[in-house]
Coordinates of C-alpha atoms and ligand atoms in Angstrom, one line a residue:
M1403 CA 33.6 7.5 26.2
G1404 CA 32.9 5.9 22.8
R1405 CA 30.3 3.2 22.1
I1406 CA 30.0 0.7 24.9
T1407 CA 31.2 -2.7 23.6
I1408 CA 30.6 -6.2 24.7
K1409 CA 34.2 -6.2 25.9
D1410 CA 33.5 -3.3 28.3
V1411 CA 30.6 -5.2 29.8
A1412 CA 32.7 -8.4 30.2
R1413 CA 35.3 -6.3 32.1
E1414 CA 32.7 -4.6 34.3
A1415 CA 31.0 -7.9 35.2
D1416 CA 34.3 -9.8 35.5
V1417 CA 33.2 -12.5 33.1
S1418 CA 34.2 -13.7 29.6
I1419 CA 33.0 -12.0 26.4
S1420 CA 31.3 -15.2 25.3
T1421 CA 29.3 -15.3 28.6
V1422 CA 28.1 -11.7 27.9
S1423 CA 27.2 -12.7 24.4
H1424 CA 25.2 -15.8 25.7
V1425 CA 23.3 -13.5 28.1
I1426 CA 22.5 -10.9 25.5
N1427 CA 21.4 -13.4 22.8
D1428 CA 20.0 -16.0 25.3
T1429 CA 21.9 -18.7 23.3
R1430 CA 22.7 -21.0 26.3
F1431 CA 22.1 -21.3 30.0
V1432 CA 24.1 -19.0 32.3
D1433 CA 23.8 -19.4 36.0
P1434 CA 21.5 -16.8 37.6
V1435 CA 24.1 -15.1 39.7
T1436 CA 26.5 -14.6 36.8
K1437 CA 23.6 -13.6 34.6
G1438 CA 22.6 -11.0 37.2
H1439 CA 26.1 -9.5 37.2
V1440 CA 26.1 -9.3 33.4
Q1441 CA 22.6 -7.7 33.4
D1442 CA 23.7 -5.2 36.0
A1443 CA 26.8 -4.3 33.9
L1444 CA 24.7 -3.9 30.8
K1445 CA 22.3 -1.5 32.6
K1446 CA 25.1 0.4 34.4
L1447 CA 27.1 1.0 31.1
G1448 CA 24.0 1.6 29.0
Y1449 CA 25.0 -1.1 26.4
R1450 CA 23.1 -1.1 23.1
P1451 CA 23.6 -4.0 20.6
N1452 CA 25.5 -3.0 17.5
N1453 CA 23.1 -4.1 14.8
V1454 CA 25.4 -3.0 12.0
A1455 CA 28.2 -5.3 13.3
R1456 CA 25.7 -8.1 13.7
S1457 CA 24.3 -7.8 10.2
L1458 CA 27.8 -7.6 8.7
R1459 CA 28.5 -11.0 10.4
S1460 CA 25.2 -12.5 9.4
G1461 CA 24.6 -10.7 6.1
V1462 CA 21.0 -10.1 7.3
T1463 CA 19.8 -6.7 8.5
Q1464 CA 16.3 -8.0 9.5
T1465 CA 15.0 -4.9 7.6
I1466 CA 12.4 -4.6 4.9
G1467 CA 12.1 -1.6 2.6
L1468 CA 8.7 -0.3 1.6
I1469 CA 8.2 2.2 -1.2
V1470 CA 4.8 3.8 -1.7
P1471 CA 3.7 6.5 -4.2
D1472 CA 2.0 8.9 -1.8
A1473 CA 2.2 8.5 2.0
S1474 CA -0.5 11.2 2.4
N1475 CA -3.1 9.0 0.6
L1476 CA -4.9 7.1 3.3
F1477 CA -4.9 3.9 1.2
F1478 CA -1.1 3.9 1.3
A1479 CA -1.0 5.0 4.9
E1480 CA -3.2 2.1 5.9
I1481 CA -1.4 -0.5 3.9
A1482 CA 2.0 0.8 5.1
R1483 CA 0.9 0.5 8.8
K1484 CA -0.3 -3.0 8.3
I1485 CA 2.9 -4.1 6.4
E1486 CA 5.0 -2.5 9.2
N1487 CA 2.9 -4.4 11.8
Y1488 CA 3.1 -7.8 10.0
G1489 CA 6.9 -7.3 9.4
F1490 CA 7.5 -6.3 13.0
Q1491 CA 5.6 -9.3 14.3
Q1492 CA 8.0 -11.5 12.4
G1493 CA 11.2 -9.7 13.6
Y1494 CA 11.7 -7.3 10.7
S1495 CA 11.9 -3.5 10.9
V1496 CA 10.4 -1.6 8.0
I1497 CA 11.9 1.5 6.3
L1498 CA 9.3 3.5 4.5
G1499 CA 10.1 5.5 1.3
N1500 CA 7.6 7.9 -0.1
S1501 CA 8.2 8.5 -3.9
D1502 CA 5.5 11.2 -4.1
N1503 CA 4.4 9.8 -7.5
N1504 CA 7.7 11.0 -8.8
P1505 CA 9.8 8.3 -10.7
A1506 CA 13.0 10.4 -10.1
K1507 CA 12.4 10.3 -6.3
E1508 CA 11.5 6.7 -6.5
I1509 CA 14.8 5.8 -8.0
Q1510 CA 16.6 7.7 -5.2
Y1511 CA 14.7 5.6 -2.6
I1512 CA 15.6 2.4 -4.4
H1513 CA 19.3 3.3 -4.3
T1514 CA 19.0 4.3 -0.6
L1515 CA 17.3 1.1 0.4
L1516 CA 19.9 -1.0 -1.5
A1517 CA 22.7 1.1 0.1
K1518 CA 21.2 0.3 3.5
S1519 CA 21.4 -3.4 2.6
V1520 CA 17.7 -4.0 3.3
D1521 CA 17.0 -7.7 3.1
G1522 CA 14.0 -7.3 0.8
V1523 CA 11.6 -4.7 -0.6
I1524 CA 7.8 -4.3 -1.0
F1525 CA 7.3 -2.0 -3.9
I1526 CA 4.3 0.0 -5.0
S1527 CA 5.2 1.8 -8.2
A1528 CA 4.7 5.5 -8.9
G1529 CA 4.1 4.8 -12.5
A1530 CA 5.2 2.9 -15.5
E1531 CA 8.9 3.6 -15.0
L1532 CA 10.2 0.1 -16.0
R1533 CA 13.8 1.2 -15.6
N1534 CA 13.4 2.0 -11.9
F1535 CA 12.1 -1.5 -11.1
K1536 CA 15.1 -3.1 -13.0
Q1537 CA 17.4 -1.7 -10.3
F1538 CA 16.0 -4.4 -8.1
A1539 CA 16.5 -7.1 -10.7
D1540 CA 20.2 -6.2 -10.9
S1541 CA 20.5 -6.2 -7.1
N1542 CA 19.2 -9.8 -6.5
I1543 CA 17.3 -8.9 -3.4
P1544 CA 13.8 -10.3 -3.1
V1545 CA 11.0 -7.9 -4.1
V1546 CA 7.3 -8.1 -3.9
V1547 CA 5.3 -5.8 -6.1
A1548 CA 1.9 -4.7 -4.7
D1549 CA -1.1 -2.9 -6.0
R1550 CA 0.2 -1.7 -9.4
V1551 CA 1.4 -3.9 -12.2
V1552 CA 5.1 -3.6 -13.1
P1553 CA 5.6 -5.2 -16.6
I1554 CA 8.4 -7.6 -15.7
E1555 CA 7.9 -11.1 -14.2
L1556 CA 10.8 -10.7 -11.7
A1557 CA 8.9 -10.6 -8.5
D1558 CA 6.0 -11.9 -6.5
V1559 CA 2.9 -9.8 -7.2
V1560 CA -0.1 -9.0 -5.0
L1561 CA -2.9 -7.2 -6.8
V1562 CA -6.7 -6.9 -6.7
D1563 CA -9.2 -7.5 -9.5
N1564 CA -9.7 -3.8 -10.3
E1565 CA -11.6 -4.5 -13.5
Q1566 CA -14.3 -6.5 -11.6
G1567 CA -14.4 -3.9 -8.9
G1568 CA -15.0 -1.1 -11.5
Y1569 CA -17.7 -3.3 -13.2
D1570 CA -19.5 -4.0 -9.8
A1571 CA -19.5 -0.2 -8.9
T1572 CA -21.0 0.8 -12.3
R1573 CA -23.4 -2.1 -12.4
Y1574 CA -24.8 -1.1 -9.0
L1575 CA -25.4 2.5 -10.2
I1576 CA -27.2 1.1 -13.3
E1577 CA -29.4 -1.1 -11.0
L1578 CA -30.3 2.1 -9.2
G1579 CA -31.7 3.4 -12.5
H1580 CA -28.8 5.7 -13.4
T1581 CA -27.9 5.9 -17.1
H1582 CA -26.0 9.2 -17.2
I1583 CA -23.0 8.0 -15.2
G1584 CA -19.9 10.1 -15.0
C1585 CA -16.4 8.8 -14.2
I1586 CA -13.4 10.5 -12.6
T1587 CA -10.4 8.4 -13.3
G1588 CA -6.9 8.3 -11.7
P1589 CA -3.8 9.0 -13.6
N1590 CA -4.1 7.3 -17.0
D1591 CA -0.7 5.5 -16.8
L1592 CA -1.6 3.6 -13.6
S1593 CA -2.8 0.1 -14.0
P1594 CA -5.5 0.2 -11.2
S1595 CA -7.1 3.2 -12.8
M1596 CA -7.1 1.8 -16.3
Q1597 CA -8.5 -1.5 -15.1
R1598 CA -11.3 0.1 -13.1
F1599 CA -12.1 2.2 -16.1
D1600 CA -12.3 -0.9 -18.2
G1601 CA -14.9 -2.3 -15.7
Y1602 CA -16.9 0.9 -16.0
K1603 CA -17.0 0.6 -19.8
R1604 CA -17.9 -3.1 -19.6
A1605 CA -20.9 -2.5 -17.4
L1606 CA -22.2 0.3 -19.6
K1607 CA -21.8 -1.8 -22.7
E1608 CA -23.5 -4.8 -21.1
A1609 CA -26.5 -2.5 -20.2
G1610 CA -26.7 -1.0 -23.6
I1611 CA -25.7 2.5 -22.3
P1612 CA -23.6 4.4 -24.8
F1613 CA -20.1 5.3 -23.6
R1614 CA -19.6 9.1 -23.8
L1615 CA -16.0 10.4 -23.4
E1616 CA -17.4 13.8 -22.4
R1617 CA -18.7 12.1 -19.2
V1618 CA -15.1 11.2 -18.2
V1619 CA -12.6 13.4 -16.4
T1620 CA -9.0 12.4 -15.4
G1621 CA -8.1 13.0 -11.8
D1622 CA -4.9 12.5 -9.8
F1623 CA -6.0 10.2 -7.0
R1624 CA -6.0 13.2 -4.6
V1625 CA -8.8 15.1 -2.8
Q1626 CA -8.3 18.4 -4.6
G1627 CA -8.0 16.6 -7.9
G1628 CA -11.3 14.9 -7.3
S1629 CA -13.0 18.2 -6.4
E1630 CA -11.7 19.9 -9.6
A1631 CA -12.7 17.0 -11.7
M1632 CA -16.2 17.0 -10.3
D1633 CA -16.4 20.8 -10.9
R1634 CA -15.7 20.1 -14.6
L1635 CA -18.4 17.3 -14.8
L1636 CA -21.0 19.6 -13.2
Q1637 CA -20.2 22.4 -15.7
A1638 CA -21.3 20.2 -18.6
P1639 CA -24.6 21.1 -20.2
E1640 CA -26.0 17.7 -19.4
K1641 CA -25.4 16.8 -15.7
P1642 CA -24.7 13.2 -14.5
S1643 CA -27.1 11.7 -12.0
A1644 CA -24.3 9.5 -10.7
V1645 CA -20.5 9.5 -10.8
F1646 CA -18.1 6.6 -10.3
V1647 CA -14.8 8.0 -8.8
L1648 CA -11.8 5.7 -9.0
N1649 CA -10.5 6.2 -5.5
D1650 CA -12.0 7.4 -2.2
M1651 CA -9.6 10.4 -1.7
M1652 CA -11.0 11.9 -5.0
A1653 CA -14.5 10.8 -4.1
I1654 CA -14.3 12.9 -0.9
G1655 CA -13.1 15.8 -3.0
A1656 CA -15.9 15.2 -5.5
M1657 CA -18.5 15.4 -2.7
T1658 CA -17.2 18.8 -1.5
S1659 CA -17.6 20.0 -5.1
A1660 CA -21.2 18.7 -5.4
H1661 CA -22.1 20.3 -2.0
R1662 CA -20.5 23.6 -3.2
A1663 CA -22.8 23.4 -6.3
G1664 CA -25.8 23.1 -4.0
L1665 CA -26.4 19.4 -4.8
S1666 CA -27.7 17.0 -2.2
I1667 CA -25.9 13.6 -2.1
P1668 CA -27.5 11.2 -2.9
A1669 CA -30.8 12.8 -3.7
D1670 CA -29.4 14.9 -6.6
L1671 CA -26.2 13.0 -7.3
S1672 CA -25.0 9.5 -6.4
I1673 CA -21.3 9.1 -5.8
I1674 CA -19.3 5.8 -5.5
G1675 CA -15.6 5.5 -4.7
F1676 CA -12.9 2.8 -4.6
D1677 CA -10.6 1.6 -1.7
D1678 CA -12.8 1.8 1.4
I1679 CA -10.3 3.8 3.4
E1680 CA -11.2 4.4 7.1
L1681 CA -12.6 7.9 6.2
A1682 CA -15.2 6.5 3.8
S1683 CA -17.4 5.5 6.7
A1684 CA -16.8 8.7 8.6
V1685 CA -17.8 11.4 6.0
S1686 CA -21.4 12.6 5.6
P1687 CA -23.1 11.0 3.8
T1688 CA -21.1 7.9 4.3
L1689 CA -19.4 6.8 1.1
T1690 CA -20.5 3.9 -1.0
T1691 CA -17.3 2.3 -2.3
V1692 CA -15.5 -0.7 -3.6
A1693 CA -13.4 -2.1 -0.7
Q1694 CA -9.9 -3.3 -1.4
P1695 CA -8.8 -6.1 1.0
I1696 CA -6.0 -3.8 2.4
D1697 CA -5.2 -6.1 5.4
E1698 CA -5.1 -9.2 3.2
M1699 CA -2.9 -7.4 0.6
A1700 CA -0.5 -6.3 3.4
R1701 CA -0.4 -9.8 4.9
Y1702 CA 0.3 -11.5 1.5
A1703 CA 2.9 -9.0 0.5
T1704 CA 4.8 -9.3 3.8
D1705 CA 4.5 -13.1 4.1
L1706 CA 5.6 -13.8 0.5
L1707 CA 8.7 -11.6 1.1
I1708 CA 9.6 -13.0 4.5
Q1709 CA 9.1 -16.6 3.5
R1710 CA 11.5 -15.9 0.6
L1711 CA 14.0 -14.2 3.0
N1712 CA 13.8 -17.1 5.5
G1713 CA 14.5 -19.6 2.7
H1714 CA 11.0 -21.2 3.2
R1715 CA 10.2 -20.4 -0.5
K1716 CA 12.4 -21.0 -3.5
D1717 CA 9.5 -21.5 -5.8
E1718 CA 8.4 -19.6 -8.8
N1719 CA 7.1 -16.0 -8.3
Q1720 CA 3.5 -16.0 -7.3
R1721 CA 0.8 -13.7 -8.8
I1722 CA -2.0 -13.2 -6.2
I1723 CA -5.2 -11.5 -7.4
L1724 CA -7.5 -10.6 -4.5
K1725 CA -11.2 -9.8 -4.8
T1726 CA -12.8 -6.5 -4.0
A1727 CA -16.2 -6.0 -2.3
L1728 CA -19.0 -3.5 -3.0
I1729 CA -19.8 -1.6 0.3
K1730 CA -23.3 0.1 0.0
R1731 CA -23.5 3.2 2.2
N1732 CA -25.4 6.5 2.0
S1733 CA -23.8 8.3 -1.0
T1734 CA -25.9 6.4 -3.5
A1735 CA -29.6 6.1 -4.1
R1736 CA -32.2 5.3 -6.8
R1737 CA -32.2 7.9 -9.6
K1738 CA -34.9 10.6 -9.2
P1739 CA -37.7 10.0 -11.8
Ligands
RIB676 O1 -6.0 5.7 -3.5 C1 -4.8 5.4 -4.2 C2 -5.0 4.5 -5.3 O2 -3.8 4.1 -5.8 C3 -5.7 3.2 -4.7 O3 -6.9 3.0 -5.4 C4 -4.7 2.1 -4.9 O4 -5.2 1.0 -5.6 C5 -3.5 2.8 -5.6 O5 -3.3 2.2 -6.8

């Protein structure tokens, strides 16, 4: 037998199709006896609503697309779970696409989500591929850009003040007496990394500490990349007494490298990260870091999109810049005299 239809249920319960529809959608009172017959028939036949047919009628699929650059990175895993949760609470299913930091894969997901007629998309870019984002512009579906700047004003945007966060992290290390402060950046084409790096340079300059390029290594925002970058910093003739790592996944990798080199954290080397993923408070020593307001970002991104979808917002695109917070834990200490 093919898919059970509303017509089959009506025949089984010996009622009209509209009565079955009212029971399924709870759109008007149906006397309890009749309602019971319909519910028995639904259960007996194993009826499942045909969402595709419903969305063809309404033009709404009640589905949001979410594209993230790296689902294995706990920052994106945490923000994706919160977006899914907030969307589900408001009656939306969320389809997750992982672009793996690969613009070619990212464009595939954009096409897939558009083909599935999602109602809107929350988009975290894999890099500066402007052409990818323009696919959304041509599709006219509402988009919210989160976390990374995309250089077109065609969407609501939810970001954090990365430059201030980078400044606060570096300033804190300077207050602990560190002057030889290394830096492990993320990929140089990503706005969060560039902005945090700007904050690092601003704090050094303000304190009169010379900026030295040889104290900076580029990482990839991943654990292994952080470990390899720290290896390079520790091979330099002059060792840093502190390192600012531009995300927690790399900071955890950097810690393993320091331990391999026989260094004690923070006695020999202070390390500070960025994101405040759940793991930051579980590693040993616990990681001092700059917390991103992950829950607030997820809430803003989801609400801005759904308000647009529900027609509650027809206003100009909003640009939300949220604040970070310095979380002092055990991976940083005063520089040894
Ligand atoms: O950890 C992944 C990084 O990439 C985070 O800092 C987040 O801001 C994203 O841009």
